[in-house]
């Protein structure tokens, strides 16, 4: 990888960190989102998470503003990575971290491990002018992480249910191997 490509990747990683910091901190006013995020959003962007999916720049804009109005959260970034497609006309950014849901912060801040994926193309005439335009923004989090983070329930789920299910799975696996082994020796 050449130094120009390394510099482009570094700039893109900074851009996607900044986008994440703005999109996933509900203290950020909607006007800032409009000014700093919308220039990087494609007309036919698709946003999806485990519960919803929507397409279109206006839908994305209204959804982001709505989330900032209705919910309280921020995001701790653990790592950000950009992979460019061959020819450097697009790529994928992945941001890994924890979304801290603070709806009832006086009682509990709910940590939700989250992976964000931004699929983008690069527009601009020269390498210095290239900017990402996001076409897919996917938010991924697991149901297991949601259950594990619920006070009271999480400890039972992690220490009892998951360990018990694991033991049951191993017992079923041993039974399956025994049945197949017996069938193989008869056949």
PDB file of C-alpha atoms in Angstrom:
ATOM      1  CA  UNK A   1       0.000   0.000   0.000  1.00  0.00           C
ATOM      2  CA  UNK A   2       1.445   3.342  -1.027  1.00  0.00           C
ATOM      3  CA  UNK A   3       1.644   6.447   1.135  1.00  0.00           C
ATOM      4  CA  UNK A   4      -1.132   8.195  -0.839  1.00  0.00           C
ATOM      5  CA  UNK A   5      -3.468   5.248  -0.210  1.00  0.00           C
ATOM      6  CA  UNK A   6      -2.493   5.151   3.479  1.00  0.00           C
ATOM      7  CA  UNK A   7      -3.209   8.877   3.765  1.00  0.00           C
ATOM      8  CA  UNK A   8      -6.591   8.462   2.047  1.00  0.00           C
ATOM      9  CA  UNK A   9      -7.531   5.622   4.404  1.00  0.00           C
ATOM     10  CA  UNK A  10      -6.433   7.692   7.425  1.00  0.00           C
ATOM     11  CA  UNK A  11      -8.583  10.642   6.262  1.00  0.00           C
ATOM     12  CA  UNK A  12     -11.564   8.357   5.636  1.00  0.00           C
ATOM     13  CA  UNK A  13     -11.220   6.720   9.060  1.00  0.00           C
ATOM     14  CA  UNK A  14     -11.226  10.190  10.636  1.00  0.00           C
ATOM     15  CA  UNK A  15     -14.317  11.140   8.600  1.00  0.00           C
ATOM     16  CA  UNK A  16     -16.241   8.027   9.686  1.00  0.00           C
ATOM     17  CA  UNK A  17     -15.198   8.505  13.313  1.00  0.00           C
ATOM     18  CA  UNK A  18     -16.538  12.071  13.126  1.00  0.00           C
ATOM     19  CA  UNK A  19     -19.771  10.960  11.456  1.00  0.00           C
ATOM     20  CA  UNK A  20     -20.277   8.345  14.173  1.00  0.00           C
ATOM     21  CA  UNK A  21     -19.538  10.840  16.956  1.00  0.00           C
ATOM     22  CA  UNK A  22     -22.179  13.193  15.535  1.00  0.00           C
ATOM     23  CA  UNK A  23     -24.835  10.638  14.602  1.00  0.00           C
ATOM     24  CA  UNK A  24     -24.559   8.711  17.865  1.00  0.00           C
ATOM     25  CA  UNK A  25     -24.497  11.542  20.392  1.00  0.00           C
ATOM     26  CA  UNK A  26     -27.982  12.891  20.972  1.00  0.00           C
ATOM     27  CA  UNK A  27     -26.594  16.100  22.463  1.00  0.00           C
ATOM     28  CA  UNK A  28     -25.648  17.099  18.892  1.00  0.00           C
ATOM     29  CA  UNK A  29     -28.273  19.540  17.535  1.00  0.00           C
ATOM     30  CA  UNK A  30     -30.147  18.638  14.310  1.00  0.00           C
ATOM     31  CA  UNK A  31     -28.637  21.662  12.535  1.00  0.00           C
ATOM     32  CA  UNK A  32     -25.129  20.257  13.088  1.00  0.00           C
ATOM     33  CA  UNK A  33     -26.258  16.910  11.651  1.00  0.00           C
ATOM     34  CA  UNK A  34     -27.630  18.715   8.583  1.00  0.00           C
ATOM     35  CA  UNK A  35     -24.411  20.664   8.069  1.00  0.00           C
ATOM     36  CA  UNK A  36     -21.826  17.989   8.858  1.00  0.00           C
ATOM     37  CA  UNK A  37     -23.524  14.706   7.933  1.00  0.00           C
ATOM     38  CA  UNK A  38     -25.876  15.305   5.005  1.00  0.00           C
ATOM     39  CA  UNK A  39     -23.101  16.314   2.552  1.00  0.00           C
ATOM     40  CA  UNK A  40     -21.814  12.725   2.891  1.00  0.00           C
ATOM     41  CA  UNK A  41     -25.189  10.986   2.468  1.00  0.00           C
ATOM     42  CA  UNK A  42     -26.228   9.585  -0.906  1.00  0.00           C
ATOM     43  CA  UNK A  43     -29.673  10.256  -2.379  1.00  0.00           C
ATOM     44  CA  UNK A  44     -30.685   6.590  -2.168  1.00  0.00           C
ATOM     45  CA  UNK A  45     -29.032   5.739   1.144  1.00  0.00           C
ATOM     46  CA  UNK A  46     -30.410   2.734   2.982  1.00  0.00           C
ATOM     47  CA  UNK A  47     -30.320   2.651   6.775  1.00  0.00           C
ATOM     48  CA  UNK A  48     -30.934  -0.642   8.498  1.00  0.00           C
ATOM     49  CA  UNK A  49     -30.748  -2.018  11.986  1.00  0.00           C
ATOM     50  CA  UNK A  50     -32.211  -5.231  13.439  1.00  0.00           C
ATOM     51  CA  UNK A  51     -35.646  -3.585  13.849  1.00  0.00           C
ATOM     52  CA  UNK A  52     -36.050  -1.269  10.874  1.00  0.00           C
ATOM     53  CA  UNK A  53     -34.966  -0.329   7.382  1.00  0.00           C
ATOM     54  CA  UNK A  54     -35.523   2.823   5.359  1.00  0.00           C
ATOM     55  CA  UNK A  55     -34.280   4.239   2.080  1.00  0.00           C
ATOM     56  CA  UNK A  56     -33.769   7.768   0.820  1.00  0.00           C
ATOM     57  CA  UNK A  57     -31.860  10.836   1.929  1.00  0.00           C
ATOM     58  CA  UNK A  58     -34.921  12.613   3.313  1.00  0.00           C
ATOM     59  CA  UNK A  59     -35.973   9.511   5.275  1.00  0.00           C
ATOM     60  CA  UNK A  60     -32.437   9.270   6.673  1.00  0.00           C
ATOM     61  CA  UNK A  61     -32.415  12.965   7.627  1.00  0.00           C
ATOM     62  CA  UNK A  62     -35.792  12.737   9.388  1.00  0.00           C
ATOM     63  CA  UNK A  63     -34.796   9.497  11.130  1.00  0.00           C
ATOM     64  CA  UNK A  64     -31.537  10.931  12.465  1.00  0.00           C
ATOM     65  CA  UNK A  65     -33.298  14.073  13.715  1.00  0.00           C
ATOM     66  CA  UNK A  66     -36.037  11.936  15.282  1.00  0.00           C
ATOM     67  CA  UNK A  67     -33.587   9.719  17.121  1.00  0.00           C
ATOM     68  CA  UNK A  68     -31.835  12.781  18.479  1.00  0.00           C
ATOM     69  CA  UNK A  69     -35.181  14.153  19.641  1.00  0.00           C
ATOM     70  CA  UNK A  70     -36.677  10.978  21.160  1.00  0.00           C
ATOM     71  CA  UNK A  71     -33.712   9.148  22.659  1.00  0.00           C
ATOM     72  CA  UNK A  72     -30.651   9.801  24.773  1.00  0.00           C
ATOM     73  CA  UNK A  73     -27.407   8.009  23.889  1.00  0.00           C
ATOM     74  CA  UNK A  74     -23.769   8.398  22.971  1.00  0.00           C
ATOM     75  CA  UNK A  75     -21.177   6.073  21.478  1.00  0.00           C
ATOM     76  CA  UNK A  76     -17.761   4.912  22.654  1.00  0.00           C
ATOM     77  CA  UNK A  77     -15.633   4.018  19.629  1.00  0.00           C
ATOM     78  CA  UNK A  78     -13.272   1.078  20.119  1.00  0.00           C
ATOM     79  CA  UNK A  79     -11.944   0.952  16.563  1.00  0.00           C
ATOM     80  CA  UNK A  80     -12.606   2.210  13.054  1.00  0.00           C
ATOM     81  CA  UNK A  81     -11.369   0.628   9.861  1.00  0.00           C
ATOM     82  CA  UNK A  82     -11.708   1.482   6.183  1.00  0.00           C
ATOM     83  CA  UNK A  83     -11.224  -0.965   3.330  1.00  0.00           C
ATOM     84  CA  UNK A  84     -11.051   0.446  -0.185  1.00  0.00           C
ATOM     85  CA  UNK A  85     -12.281  -1.380  -3.246  1.00  0.00           C
ATOM     86  CA  UNK A  86      -9.858  -2.007  -6.049  1.00  0.00           C
ATOM     87  CA  UNK A  87      -9.499   1.210  -8.014  1.00  0.00           C
ATOM     88  CA  UNK A  88     -10.343   3.291  -4.918  1.00  0.00           C
ATOM     89  CA  UNK A  89     -13.780   4.364  -6.148  1.00  0.00           C
ATOM     90  CA  UNK A  90     -15.498   3.145  -3.006  1.00  0.00           C
ATOM     91  CA  UNK A  91     -15.252   0.971   0.012  1.00  0.00           C
ATOM     92  CA  UNK A  92     -16.530   0.066   3.423  1.00  0.00           C
ATOM     93  CA  UNK A  93     -15.974   1.603   6.838  1.00  0.00           C
ATOM     94  CA  UNK A  94     -16.578  -0.430   9.981  1.00  0.00           C
ATOM     95  CA  UNK A  95     -16.859   1.242  13.378  1.00  0.00           C
ATOM     96  CA  UNK A  96     -16.923  -0.967  16.460  1.00  0.00           C
ATOM     97  CA  UNK A  97     -18.000   0.302  19.855  1.00  0.00           C
ATOM     98  CA  UNK A  98     -20.673   0.606  22.508  1.00  0.00           C
ATOM     99  CA  UNK A  99     -23.852   2.639  22.171  1.00  0.00           C
ATOM    100  CA  UNK A 100     -24.675   3.898  25.668  1.00  0.00           C
ATOM    101  CA  UNK A 101     -28.460   4.149  25.867  1.00  0.00           C
ATOM    102  CA  UNK A 102     -29.230   6.753  28.525  1.00  0.00           C
ATOM    103  CA  UNK A 103     -33.010   6.933  28.395  1.00  0.00           C
ATOM    104  CA  UNK A 104     -33.177   6.243  32.123  1.00  0.00           C
ATOM    105  CA  UNK A 105     -29.639   7.324  33.028  1.00  0.00           C
ATOM    106  CA  UNK A 106     -30.769   8.262  36.547  1.00  0.00           C
ATOM    107  CA  UNK A 107     -31.360   4.529  36.974  1.00  0.00           C
ATOM    108  CA  UNK A 108     -29.131   2.769  34.445  1.00  0.00           C
ATOM    109  CA  UNK A 109     -27.096   3.418  31.304  1.00  0.00           C
ATOM    110  CA  UNK A 110     -27.656   0.478  28.988  1.00  0.00           C
ATOM    111  CA  UNK A 111     -24.452  -0.500  27.120  1.00  0.00           C
ATOM    112  CA  UNK A 112     -25.173  -2.024  23.718  1.00  0.00           C
ATOM    113  CA  UNK A 113     -22.180  -3.390  21.792  1.00  0.00           C
ATOM    114  CA  UNK A 114     -22.672  -2.082  18.260  1.00  0.00           C
ATOM    115  CA  UNK A 115     -20.960  -2.472  14.929  1.00  0.00           C
ATOM    116  CA  UNK A 116     -21.648   0.166  12.292  1.00  0.00           C
ATOM    117  CA  UNK A 117     -21.002  -0.473   8.622  1.00  0.00           C
ATOM    118  CA  UNK A 118     -20.927   2.346   6.096  1.00  0.00           C
ATOM    119  CA  UNK A 119     -20.726   1.350   2.408  1.00  0.00           C
ATOM    120  CA  UNK A 120     -19.589   4.315   0.324  1.00  0.00           C
ATOM    121  CA  UNK A 121     -18.331   5.569  -3.000  1.00  0.00           C
ATOM    122  CA  UNK A 122     -15.688   8.243  -3.378  1.00  0.00           C
ATOM    123  CA  UNK A 123     -16.439  11.387  -5.388  1.00  0.00           C
ATOM    124  CA  UNK A 124     -14.055  14.129  -6.411  1.00  0.00           C
ATOM    125  CA  UNK A 125     -11.657  14.898  -9.229  1.00  0.00           C
ATOM    126  CA  UNK A 126      -8.352  14.425  -7.405  1.00  0.00           C
ATOM    127  CA  UNK A 127      -7.122  12.329  -4.494  1.00  0.00           C
ATOM    128  CA  UNK A 128      -7.074  15.408  -2.246  1.00  0.00           C
ATOM    129  CA  UNK A 129     -10.697  16.242  -3.108  1.00  0.00           C
ATOM    130  CA  UNK A 130     -12.123  12.740  -2.659  1.00  0.00           C
ATOM    131  CA  UNK A 131     -14.985  12.529  -0.201  1.00  0.00           C
ATOM    132  CA  UNK A 132     -17.117   9.547   0.778  1.00  0.00           C
ATOM    133  CA  UNK A 133     -20.787   9.386  -0.127  1.00  0.00           C
ATOM    134  CA  UNK A 134     -22.575   6.807   2.009  1.00  0.00           C
ATOM    135  CA  UNK A 135     -25.087   4.517   0.291  1.00  0.00           C
ATOM    136  CA  UNK A 136     -25.675   1.981   3.083  1.00  0.00           C
ATOM    137  CA  UNK A 137     -25.498   2.627   6.827  1.00  0.00           C
ATOM    138  CA  UNK A 138     -26.071  -0.544   8.814  1.00  0.00           C
ATOM    139  CA  UNK A 139     -26.244  -0.740  12.578  1.00  0.00           C
ATOM    140  CA  UNK A 140     -25.676  -4.219  14.014  1.00  0.00           C
ATOM    141  CA  UNK A 141     -26.145  -5.369  17.584  1.00  0.00           C
ATOM    142  CA  UNK A 142     -27.021  -8.736  18.993  1.00  0.00           C
ATOM    143  CA  UNK A 143     -30.078  -9.856  20.894  1.00  0.00           C
ATOM    144  CA  UNK A 144     -27.736 -11.769  23.231  1.00  0.00           C
ATOM    145  CA  UNK A 145     -25.935  -8.542  24.128  1.00  0.00           C
ATOM    146  CA  UNK A 146     -29.275  -6.825  24.725  1.00  0.00           C
ATOM    147  CA  UNK A 147     -30.407  -9.573  27.110  1.00  0.00           C
ATOM    148  CA  UNK A 148     -27.039  -9.734  28.886  1.00  0.00           C
ATOM    149  CA  UNK A 149     -27.153  -5.983  29.595  1.00  0.00           C
ATOM    150  CA  UNK A 150     -30.570  -6.058  31.326  1.00  0.00           C
ATOM    151  CA  UNK A 151     -30.028  -5.640  35.080  1.00  0.00           C
ATOM    152  CA  UNK A 152     -30.972  -8.806  36.980  1.00  0.00           C
ATOM    153  CA  UNK A 153     -31.802 -10.773  33.835  1.00  0.00           C
ATOM    154  CA  UNK A 154     -28.307 -10.480  32.371  1.00  0.00           C
ATOM    155  CA  UNK A 155     -26.575 -12.377  35.163  1.00  0.00           C
ATOM    156  CA  UNK A 156     -29.072 -15.305  34.910  1.00  0.00           C
ATOM    157  CA  UNK A 157     -28.803 -15.305  31.111  1.00  0.00           C
ATOM    158  CA  UNK A 158     -24.989 -15.272  31.133  1.00  0.00           C
ATOM    159  CA  UNK A 159     -24.258 -17.549  34.088  1.00  0.00           C
ATOM    160  CA  UNK A 160     -27.165 -19.998  33.987  1.00  0.00           C
ATOM    161  CA  UNK A 161     -28.990 -20.076  30.649  1.00  0.00           C
ATOM    162  CA  UNK A 162     -25.996 -19.821  28.295  1.00  0.00           C
ATOM    163  CA  UNK A 163     -23.894 -22.293  30.277  1.00  0.00           C
ATOM    164  CA  UNK A 164     -26.843 -24.701  30.560  1.00  0.00           C
ATOM    165  CA  UNK A 165     -27.642 -24.398  26.864  1.00  0.00           C
ATOM    166  CA  UNK A 166     -23.973 -25.064  26.067  1.00  0.00           C
ATOM    167  CA  UNK A 167     -24.004 -28.250  28.152  1.00  0.00           C
ATOM    168  CA  UNK A 168     -27.239 -29.368  26.483  1.00  0.00           C
ATOM    169  CA  UNK A 169     -25.751 -28.703  23.048  1.00  0.00           C
ATOM    170  CA  UNK A 170     -22.645 -30.730  23.890  1.00  0.00           C
ATOM    171  CA  UNK A 171     -24.801 -33.614  25.151  1.00  0.00           C
ATOM    172  CA  UNK A 172     -26.884 -33.537  21.951  1.00  0.00           C
ATOM    173  CA  UNK A 173     -23.663 -33.457  19.895  1.00  0.00           C
ATOM    174  CA  UNK A 174     -22.300 -36.517  21.716  1.00  0.00           C
ATOM    175  CA  UNK A 175     -25.592 -38.363  21.154  1.00  0.00           C
ATOM    176  CA  UNK A 176     -25.546 -37.445  17.456  1.00  0.00           C
ATOM    177  CA  UNK A 177     -21.953 -38.662  17.070  1.00  0.00           C
ATOM    178  CA  UNK A 178     -22.811 -41.906  18.851  1.00  0.00           C
ATOM    179  CA  UNK A 179     -25.885 -42.531  16.654  1.00  0.00           C
ATOM    180  CA  UNK A 180     -23.994 -41.748  13.440  1.00  0.00           C
ATOM    181  CA  UNK A 181     -21.021 -43.824  14.539  1.00  0.00           C
ATOM    182  CA  UNK A 182     -23.304 -46.809  15.261  1.00  0.00           C
ATOM    183  CA  UNK A 183     -25.010 -46.358  11.882  1.00  0.00           C
ATOM    184  CA  UNK A 184     -21.641 -46.172  10.090  1.00  0.00           C
ATOM    185  CA  UNK A 185     -20.399 -49.430  11.686  1.00  0.00           C
ATOM    186  CA  UNK A 186     -23.646 -51.229  10.692  1.00  0.00           C
ATOM    187  CA  UNK A 187     -23.602 -49.925   7.128  1.00  0.00           C
TER     188      UNK A 187
END
